CSV table of C-alpha atoms in Angstrom, one decimal:
chain,number,residue,atom,x,y,z
A,1,MET,CA,2.3,-17.2,1.6
A,2,LEU,CA,-0.4,-14.6,2.6
A,3,VAL,CA,-1.7,-12.7,-0.4
A,4,GLN,CA,-4.2,-9.8,-0.5
A,5,THR,CA,-6.2,-8.7,-3.6
A,6,ARG,CA,-7.6,-5.3,-4.3
A,7,TYR,CA,-8.5,-3.0,-7.2
A,8,ALA,CA,-5.5,-1.6,-8.9
A,9,THR,CA,-4.5,2.1,-8.8
A,10,GLU,CA,-2.4,4.2,-11.1
A,11,SER,CA,0.6,3.7,-8.9
A,12,ASP,CA,0.3,-0.1,-9.5
A,13,VAL,CA,0.7,0.2,-13.3
A,14,CYS,CA,4.5,0.2,-13.2
A,15,ASP,CA,4.5,-3.1,-11.4
A,16,ILE,CA,1.7,-4.6,-13.6
A,17,ALA,CA,3.6,-3.7,-16.8
A,18,GLY,CA,6.7,-5.4,-15.4
A,19,ILE,CA,4.7,-8.5,-14.5
A,20,ASN,CA,3.2,-8.6,-18.0
A,21,ILE,CA,6.6,-8.5,-19.7
A,22,THR,CA,8.4,-10.9,-17.3
A,23,SER,CA,5.6,-13.4,-17.3
A,24,PHE,CA,5.0,-13.5,-21.0
A,25,ARG,CA,8.5,-13.0,-22.4
A,26,PRO,CA,9.1,-16.8,-22.7
A,27,GLN,CA,6.0,-17.3,-24.8
A,28,PRO,CA,6.3,-17.9,-28.6
A,29,PHE,CA,4.4,-14.8,-29.4
A,30,TYR,CA,6.7,-12.6,-27.4
A,31,GLN,CA,9.8,-14.4,-28.6
A,32,THR,CA,8.7,-13.7,-32.2
A,33,ALA,CA,7.0,-10.4,-32.2
A,34,PHE,CA,9.4,-8.8,-29.8
A,35,ALA,CA,12.6,-10.7,-30.6
A,36,ASN,CA,14.4,-7.5,-31.5
A,37,VAL,CA,12.9,-5.4,-28.8
A,38,ASN,CA,14.4,-5.3,-25.3
A,39,ASP,CA,12.2,-5.0,-22.2
A,40,SER,CA,13.0,-1.4,-21.5
A,41,SER,CA,11.9,-0.4,-25.0
A,42,LEU,CA,8.7,-2.5,-24.7
A,43,TYR,CA,7.8,-1.1,-21.3
A,44,PRO,CA,6.4,2.3,-22.3
A,45,LEU,CA,3.9,0.6,-24.7
A,46,LYS,CA,2.7,-1.8,-21.9
A,47,TYR,CA,2.6,1.0,-19.4
A,48,ALA,CA,0.4,3.2,-21.7
A,49,ARG,CA,-1.9,0.3,-22.6
A,50,LEU,CA,-2.5,-0.5,-19.0
A,51,LEU,CA,-3.3,3.1,-18.2
A,52,ASN,CA,-5.8,2.9,-21.1
A,53,ARG,CA,-7.4,-0.2,-19.6
A,54,LEU,CA,-7.4,1.3,-16.1
A,55,GLY,CA,-9.5,4.2,-17.3
A,56,ASP,CA,-12.0,2.0,-19.1
A,57,PRO,CA,-15.2,1.9,-17.0
A,58,THR,CA,-15.9,-1.7,-18.0
A,59,ALA,CA,-12.5,-3.0,-17.0
A,60,HIS,CA,-11.9,-4.3,-13.4
A,61,VAL,CA,-8.2,-4.5,-12.8
A,62,HIS,CA,-7.1,-6.3,-9.7
A,63,VAL,CA,-3.7,-6.8,-8.2
A,64,ALA,CA,-2.4,-9.4,-5.7
A,65,THR,CA,0.1,-8.2,-3.2
A,66,ASP,CA,2.4,-9.9,-0.7
A,67,ALA,CA,0.8,-9.2,2.6
A,68,GLU,CA,4.2,-8.8,4.3
A,69,THR,CA,6.0,-6.6,1.8
A,70,GLY,CA,3.2,-5.0,-0.1
A,71,GLN,CA,4.8,-6.0,-3.4
A,72,VAL,CA,2.5,-6.4,-6.3
A,73,VAL,CA,3.1,-10.0,-7.4
A,74,GLY,CA,0.1,-10.7,-9.8
A,75,SER,CA,-2.7,-9.0,-11.6
A,76,ALA,CA,-6.0,-9.9,-13.4
A,77,ARG,CA,-8.1,-7.8,-15.7
A,78,TRP,CA,-11.8,-8.5,-16.1
A,79,VAL,CA,-14.1,-6.9,-18.5
A,80,ILE,CA,-17.8,-6.7,-17.5
A,81,PRO,CA,-20.4,-5.0,-19.7
A,82,GLY,CA,-21.6,-1.8,-18.1
A,83,HIS,CA,-25.2,-3.0,-18.2
A,84,LEU,CA,-24.3,-5.9,-15.9
A,85,LEU,CA,-22.0,-4.1,-13.4
A,86,GLN,CA,-20.7,-0.6,-12.9
A,87,ARG,CA,-17.7,0.3,-10.7
A,88,SER,CA,-18.6,2.0,-7.5
A,89,ALA,CA,-17.1,5.4,-6.6
A,90,HIS,CA,-14.2,3.8,-4.6
A,91,GLN,CA,-13.4,1.4,-7.4
A,92,THR,CA,-13.2,4.1,-10.1
A,93,VAL,CA,-9.7,5.1,-10.9
A,94,SER,CA,-8.9,8.7,-11.2
A,95,LEU,CA,-5.9,9.1,-13.6
A,96,SER,CA,-3.4,12.0,-13.5
A,97,GLU,CA,-3.2,14.3,-16.4
A,98,ASP,CA,0.0,12.7,-17.6
A,99,ALA,CA,-1.6,9.3,-17.4
A,100,LYS,CA,-4.6,10.4,-19.4
A,101,CYS,CA,-2.2,11.7,-22.1
A,102,LYS,CA,-0.4,8.4,-22.3
A,103,ALA,CA,-3.6,6.4,-22.2
A,104,ALA,CA,-5.2,8.4,-25.0
A,105,ASP,CA,-2.9,7.0,-27.7
A,106,PRO,CA,-0.9,3.9,-26.5
A,107,GLY,CA,0.0,3.1,-30.1
A,108,ARG,CA,2.5,6.0,-30.2
A,109,PHE,CA,4.7,4.1,-27.8
A,110,MET,CA,5.1,1.1,-30.2
A,111,PRO,CA,8.9,0.5,-30.2
A,112,PRO,CA,10.9,0.1,-33.3
A,113,GLY,CA,11.9,-3.5,-34.2
A,114,VAL,CA,8.5,-5.1,-33.6
A,115,ASN,CA,7.8,-8.0,-36.0
A,116,GLN,CA,4.6,-6.5,-37.3
A,117,GLN,CA,3.5,-9.6,-39.2
A,118,ALA,CA,3.6,-11.7,-36.1
A,119,TYR,CA,2.0,-9.0,-34.0
A,120,THR,CA,-0.8,-8.4,-36.4
A,121,ALA,CA,-1.5,-12.2,-36.9
A,122,PHE,CA,-1.7,-12.7,-33.1
A,123,LEU,CA,-4.1,-9.8,-32.5
A,124,GLY,CA,-6.1,-10.8,-35.5
A,125,MET,CA,-6.5,-14.3,-34.1
A,126,LEU,CA,-7.8,-12.8,-30.8
A,127,ASN,CA,-10.2,-10.5,-32.5
A,128,GLU,CA,-11.7,-13.1,-34.8
A,129,SER,CA,-12.2,-15.5,-31.9
A,130,ARG,CA,-14.0,-12.8,-29.9
A,131,LYS,CA,-16.2,-11.8,-32.7
A,132,LYS,CA,-17.3,-15.4,-33.1
A,133,ASN,CA,-17.6,-16.5,-29.5
A,134,LEU,CA,-18.1,-13.5,-27.2
A,135,LYS,CA,-21.7,-12.4,-26.7
A,136,ASP,CA,-23.1,-9.2,-25.3
A,137,GLY,CA,-23.9,-10.6,-21.8
A,138,ASP,CA,-20.5,-12.3,-21.4
A,139,MET,CA,-17.7,-11.3,-19.1
A,140,SER,CA,-14.1,-11.8,-20.2
A,141,LEU,CA,-10.8,-12.4,-18.5
A,142,ASP,CA,-8.4,-10.4,-20.6
A,143,PHE,CA,-5.2,-10.8,-18.5
A,144,LEU,CA,-3.9,-13.0,-15.7
A,145,ALA,CA,-0.3,-13.0,-14.8
A,146,ILE,CA,1.9,-13.8,-11.8
A,147,LEU,CA,5.5,-13.0,-11.2
A,148,PRO,CA,7.5,-16.3,-12.0
A,149,ALA,CA,9.1,-16.4,-8.6
A,150,TYR,CA,5.6,-16.4,-7.0
A,151,GLN,CA,3.9,-18.9,-9.2
A,152,GLY,CA,2.6,-22.1,-7.6
A,153,ASN,CA,1.4,-20.4,-4.4
A,154,GLY,CA,-2.3,-20.2,-5.3
A,155,ILE,CA,-2.2,-16.5,-6.3
A,156,GLY,CA,-3.9,-17.2,-9.6
A,157,THR,CA,-6.7,-18.9,-7.8
A,158,GLN,CA,-7.0,-15.9,-5.5
A,159,LEU,CA,-7.3,-13.5,-8.4
A,160,LEU,CA,-9.9,-15.8,-10.1
A,161,LYS,CA,-12.2,-15.8,-7.1
A,162,TRP,CA,-13.5,-12.3,-7.5
A,163,GLY,CA,-14.4,-12.7,-11.2
A,164,MET,CA,-16.0,-16.1,-10.7
A,165,GLY,CA,-18.1,-14.7,-7.9
A,166,GLN,CA,-19.2,-11.8,-10.0
A,167,ALA,CA,-20.1,-14.0,-12.9
A,168,ASP,CA,-22.1,-16.4,-10.8
A,169,ALA,CA,-24.0,-13.5,-9.2
A,170,LEU,CA,-24.7,-11.9,-12.5
A,171,ASN,CA,-25.5,-15.2,-14.3
A,172,ALA,CA,-22.8,-14.4,-16.8
A,173,ARG,CA,-20.4,-16.6,-18.8
A,174,ILE,CA,-16.6,-15.8,-18.7
A,175,TYR,CA,-14.6,-15.9,-21.9
A,176,LEU,CA,-10.8,-16.2,-22.1
A,177,GLU,CA,-8.0,-17.3,-24.3
A,178,ALA,CA,-5.5,-19.5,-22.5
A,179,SER,CA,-1.9,-20.5,-23.2
A,180,ALA,CA,-0.9,-24.1,-22.7
A,181,GLU,CA,0.6,-23.0,-19.3
A,182,GLY,CA,-2.6,-21.4,-18.1
A,183,TYR,CA,-5.0,-24.1,-19.4
A,184,PRO,CA,-4.9,-26.5,-16.4
A,185,LEU,CA,-5.8,-23.8,-13.9
A,186,TYR,CA,-8.8,-22.7,-15.9
A,187,CYS,CA,-10.0,-26.3,-16.4
A,188,LYS,CA,-9.8,-26.7,-12.7
A,189,TYR,CA,-12.4,-24.0,-12.1
A,190,GLY,CA,-14.9,-24.9,-14.7
A,191,TRP,CA,-13.8,-23.4,-18.0
A,192,LYS,CA,-14.4,-25.6,-21.1
A,193,VAL,CA,-12.6,-25.5,-24.4
A,194,ILE,CA,-14.7,-24.2,-27.2
A,195,GLU,CA,-11.9,-23.8,-29.8
A,196,GLU,CA,-8.3,-24.6,-30.2
A,197,ILE,CA,-6.1,-22.3,-32.4
A,198,VAL,CA,-2.6,-23.1,-33.5
A,199,LEU,CA,-0.3,-20.3,-34.7
A,200,ASP,CA,2.9,-21.3,-36.5
A,201,PHE,CA,5.3,-18.5,-35.6
A,202,GLY,CA,7.9,-20.0,-37.9
A,203,VAL,CA,6.0,-18.3,-40.8
A,204,PHE,CA,6.9,-15.0,-39.2
A,205,GLY,CA,10.6,-15.9,-38.5
A,206,GLY,CA,10.0,-17.5,-35.1
A,207,ARG,CA,11.0,-21.0,-34.0
A,208,ASN,CA,7.8,-22.4,-32.5
A,209,THR,CA,4.1,-23.0,-32.9
A,210,ALA,CA,1.8,-22.2,-30.1
A,211,THR,CA,-1.7,-23.6,-29.2
A,212,TYR,CA,-4.2,-21.2,-27.7
A,213,PHE,CA,-7.3,-22.6,-26.0
A,214,VAL,CA,-10.5,-20.5,-26.4
A,215,MET,CA,-12.5,-21.2,-23.2
A,216,MET,CA,-15.8,-20.4,-21.7
A,217,ARG,CA,-17.1,-20.9,-18.1
A,218,ASP,CA,-20.8,-21.1,-17.5
A,219,PRO,CA,-22.2,-19.5,-14.3
A,220,VAL,CA,-22.8,-21.7,-11.3
A,221,PRO,CA,-25.9,-20.4,-9.5
A,222,ASN,CA,-25.7,-20.7,-5.7
A,223,ARG,CA,-22.2,-21.9,-5.9
A,224,GLU,CA,-20.7,-22.7,-2.5
A,225,GLU,CA,-17.3,-21.1,-1.8
A,226,ASN,CA,-15.1,-24.1,-2.3
A,227,ILE,CA,-12.0,-22.8,-4.0
A,228,GLN,CA,-8.7,-24.0,-2.6
């Protein structure tokens, strides 16, 4: 299928929030932390957080769209330190007043029923890993998700191209945390495991453990475009 990628706008946030929930709902973290929260109740939190990220000048949020229908089918969010790269005028997202209000305090949209122990443990794991492994000159890939019905069509690769190109041009590493499902794709394009973290969600009332791969990709100077 033919896919186009571009910077996200405020009007895309609805679709990105839906992709986030749909793609990650089967994961042990979601199954535990949001076991008692339905998707419609979780949506406002995801929506507000995405608006918050969209307004962050260091965040570069991209979407992949079906070239025929225009439907948003995937998204990626890169964080690039401002001293390395600043968004140009046409890349800067101007949020509406309502969006700014929501983005200012996403936490107020936290739905009732969230398993706070699981939620806090997961975020704590991410924060500790970043403190230990992420350096000032590093980029990070904070989010990559594709609608399940569109997975396996190379859309993830399309979304990775931009960030890898930027990293190589800036001579920057790219940090990420991968699930077991995403791990093979990142390995394919040069990310190496620097740490494995196992979370036992059974401790928090869940049913499964999950392994997260902390990964880093070194820049490839003068890399030839050879991504299939």
